[in-house]
Coordinates of C-alpha atoms in Angstrom, one line a residue:
M1197 CA 120.3 30.5 76.0
L1198 CA 121.1 33.8 74.4
T1199 CA 117.4 34.8 74.7
S1200 CA 117.4 34.0 78.4
Q1201 CA 120.6 35.9 78.9
H1202 CA 119.3 38.8 77.0
S1203 CA 116.1 38.9 79.0
M1204 CA 118.0 38.7 82.3
S1205 CA 120.3 41.5 81.2
Q1206 CA 117.2 43.6 80.5
T1207 CA 115.7 42.9 83.9
P1208 CA 117.0 45.2 86.6
S1209 CA 118.3 43.6 89.7
S1210 CA 116.3 44.1 92.9
Q1211 CA 119.6 45.0 94.7
T1212 CA 120.3 47.9 92.3
Q1213 CA 116.8 49.3 92.1
P1214 CA 116.0 51.9 94.8
V1215 CA 113.0 51.0 97.0
M1216 CA 110.3 53.7 97.0
A1217 CA 109.1 54.8 100.4
N1218 CA 105.5 54.0 100.8
L1219 CA 104.7 57.0 103.1
P1220 CA 101.1 58.2 103.6
R1221 CA 100.4 61.4 101.7
V1222 CA 98.2 63.0 104.3
L1223 CA 99.5 66.7 104.0
G1224 CA 97.8 68.9 101.5
A1225 CA 99.2 72.0 99.9
S1226 CA 97.9 74.2 102.6
Q1227 CA 99.5 72.2 105.4
A1228 CA 102.8 72.0 103.5
T1229 CA 102.7 75.8 102.9
A1230 CA 102.0 76.3 106.6
I1231 CA 105.0 74.2 107.6
V1232 CA 107.3 76.2 105.3
V1233 CA 106.0 79.5 106.6
G1234 CA 106.3 78.3 110.2
T1235 CA 109.9 77.2 109.5
V1236 CA 110.8 80.6 108.1
I1237 CA 108.7 82.8 110.5
G1238 CA 108.9 81.5 114.0
S1239 CA 108.5 83.1 117.4
G1240 CA 111.6 85.2 116.8
I1241 CA 109.5 87.6 114.7
F1242 CA 108.3 89.1 117.9
L1243 CA 111.8 89.7 119.3
V1244 CA 114.4 89.9 116.6
P1245 CA 113.2 93.0 114.7
S1246 CA 113.5 95.2 117.8
E1247 CA 116.9 93.8 118.6
M1248 CA 118.1 94.3 115.0
M1249 CA 116.9 97.9 115.1
R1250 CA 118.8 98.6 118.3
D1251 CA 122.0 97.0 116.9
T1252 CA 121.9 98.7 113.5
G1253 CA 120.2 101.9 114.3
S1254 CA 118.7 102.0 110.8
S1255 CA 115.4 100.7 109.6
A1256 CA 116.8 100.5 106.0
L1257 CA 119.5 98.0 107.1
V1258 CA 116.9 95.9 108.9
Y1259 CA 114.7 95.8 105.8
L1260 CA 117.7 95.0 103.7
A1261 CA 118.7 92.1 106.0
W1262 CA 115.1 90.7 105.9
I1263 CA 115.0 91.0 102.1
A1264 CA 118.3 89.2 101.7
G1265 CA 117.3 86.5 104.2
G1266 CA 114.0 86.0 102.3
L1267 CA 115.8 85.6 99.0
L1268 CA 118.1 83.0 100.5
S1269 CA 115.2 81.2 102.0
L1270 CA 113.4 81.2 98.6
I1271 CA 116.5 79.8 96.9
G1272 CA 116.8 77.1 99.5
A1273 CA 113.2 76.2 99.3
M1274 CA 113.4 75.9 95.5
T1275 CA 116.5 73.8 95.8
Y1276 CA 114.9 71.4 98.2
A1277 CA 111.8 71.2 96.0
E1278 CA 113.9 70.2 93.0
L1279 CA 115.9 67.7 95.0
G1280 CA 112.8 66.2 96.4
A1281 CA 111.3 65.8 93.0
M1282 CA 114.5 64.1 91.8
L1283 CA 114.9 61.9 94.8
P1284 CA 111.5 61.2 96.2
Y1285 CA 112.6 59.1 99.2
A1286 CA 112.1 59.4 102.9
G1287 CA 115.0 61.1 104.7
G1288 CA 115.2 64.6 103.3
G1289 CA 118.6 66.2 103.5
Y1290 CA 120.1 62.8 104.4
V1291 CA 119.1 61.4 101.1
F1292 CA 120.4 64.4 99.1
L1293 CA 123.8 64.4 100.9
R1294 CA 124.2 60.6 100.6
G1295 CA 123.6 60.8 96.8
A1296 CA 126.0 63.6 96.4
Y1297 CA 128.8 62.9 98.9
G1298 CA 128.3 59.3 100.2
D1299 CA 127.2 57.7 103.4
T1300 CA 129.7 59.2 105.9
P1301 CA 128.9 63.0 105.3
A1302 CA 125.2 62.1 105.2
F1303 CA 125.4 60.2 108.5
L1304 CA 127.4 63.0 110.2
Y1305 CA 124.9 65.6 109.0
M1306 CA 121.9 63.7 110.3
W1307 CA 123.6 62.9 113.6
T1308 CA 124.4 66.6 114.1
W1309 CA 120.9 67.6 113.1
F1310 CA 119.3 65.0 115.5
A1311 CA 121.6 65.6 118.5
V1312 CA 122.5 69.3 118.2
A1313 CA 120.8 71.4 115.5
K1314 CA 117.1 70.4 115.9
P1315 CA 117.1 70.4 119.8
A1316 CA 118.8 73.8 119.8
S1317 CA 116.3 75.1 117.3
A1318 CA 113.3 73.8 119.4
A1319 CA 114.9 75.3 122.6
A1320 CA 115.4 78.7 121.0
I1321 CA 111.8 78.8 119.6
T1322 CA 110.2 77.8 122.9
I1323 CA 112.3 80.1 125.0
G1324 CA 111.5 82.9 122.5
L1325 CA 107.8 82.1 123.1
A1326 CA 108.3 82.3 126.9
R1327 CA 110.1 85.6 126.5
T1328 CA 107.3 87.0 124.4
L1329 CA 104.6 85.9 126.8
Q1330 CA 106.4 87.5 129.7
F1331 CA 105.5 90.9 128.3
F1332 CA 101.9 90.3 129.3
P1333 CA 101.1 90.9 133.0
V1334 CA 99.4 87.5 133.4
F1335 CA 102.6 85.7 132.4
H1336 CA 105.1 87.7 134.5
G1337 CA 105.6 84.7 136.8
L1338 CA 107.4 82.9 134.0
G1339 CA 110.5 84.9 135.0
N1340 CA 110.5 83.6 138.5
Q1341 CA 112.6 80.8 139.9
A1342 CA 110.8 77.4 139.9
I1343 CA 113.5 75.0 141.2
G1344 CA 116.6 76.1 143.2
G1345 CA 119.6 74.3 144.4
P1346 CA 122.1 72.6 142.1
I1347 CA 119.4 72.5 139.3
H1348 CA 118.4 76.2 138.8
L1349 CA 115.3 76.4 136.6
L1350 CA 112.9 79.2 135.9
W1351 CA 109.2 78.8 135.2
S1352 CA 109.9 79.9 131.6
Q1353 CA 112.3 77.0 131.1
I1354 CA 109.8 74.5 132.5
F1355 CA 107.2 76.1 130.2
A1356 CA 109.5 75.7 127.2
I1357 CA 110.2 72.0 128.1
A1358 CA 106.4 71.4 128.4
V1359 CA 105.8 73.0 124.9
V1360 CA 108.5 70.8 123.4
W1361 CA 106.9 67.7 124.9
F1362 CA 103.4 68.8 123.7
M1363 CA 104.6 69.3 120.2
T1364 CA 106.4 65.9 120.3
G1365 CA 103.2 64.2 121.4
L1366 CA 101.2 66.0 118.8
N1367 CA 103.5 64.7 116.0
Y1368 CA 103.4 61.3 117.6
L1369 CA 99.6 61.2 117.3
G1370 CA 99.7 61.8 113.6
I1371 CA 101.2 63.9 110.8
K1372 CA 97.7 65.1 109.8
K1373 CA 96.9 66.4 113.3
A1374 CA 100.3 68.2 113.5
G1375 CA 99.8 69.6 110.0
D1376 CA 96.3 71.0 110.9
F1377 CA 97.7 72.5 114.1
Q1378 CA 100.5 74.2 112.1
L1379 CA 97.9 75.5 109.6
V1380 CA 95.7 77.1 112.3
F1381 CA 98.6 78.8 114.0
T1382 CA 100.1 80.0 110.7
I1383 CA 96.8 81.6 109.9
L1384 CA 96.7 83.3 113.3
K1385 CA 100.3 84.7 112.9
P1386 CA 99.3 87.9 111.1
F1387 CA 96.6 88.6 113.7
S1388 CA 98.9 87.9 116.6
S1389 CA 101.6 90.1 115.0
S1390 CA 99.1 93.0 114.8
L1391 CA 98.0 92.5 118.4
W1392 CA 101.6 92.4 119.5
S1393 CA 102.5 95.6 117.7
L1394 CA 99.5 97.3 119.3
F1395 CA 100.4 96.0 122.7
V1396 CA 104.0 97.2 122.4
S1397 CA 103.0 100.6 121.0
R1398 CA 100.8 101.2 124.0
R1399 CA 103.6 100.3 126.4
L1400 CA 106.0 102.8 124.8
P1401 CA 106.3 106.1 126.5
D1402 CA 104.9 109.2 124.7
P1403 CA 107.6 111.2 122.9

């Protein structure tokens, strides 16, 4: 009897043991790196520096702001990496907040992230892409009105909505396809930035 009780006490209960998420590991180091780079450096890289330069009037302050932001992003990435190693479960920030503060703060965070933060982020990125494309003559029509009346929509807004749906469909088809897509466009970012700088410099008037 004592032996059976001892063995039962040594056997962890299935109710107290966390269930490991059996998620497919289809993303490699290159795709994961591309996702992090894409999260940090979005379409705003083509618009924000010029606006920051106009607001501050100092290139040194702009570089200082970017360096500070880069350090904060690095600290956040290292924190998430450590938390992910400690709590290897599906859910990301929800799992971390639930373990630290309980169910209610974690639920409120994820609800805000799902209903407000992520849609706003996607809208800002796609509208930034539409604004960038409008600098090219072939895309000048994006600034024109597409739908009038009570629902006033520009072609740039319809383009942004289409891009969001395209990315949603790509993620629905598979994580691997979305990761490869992210990797290709992350590799193209330095080249597109160089072409963008060349295009803008040619449009600037001579001093």
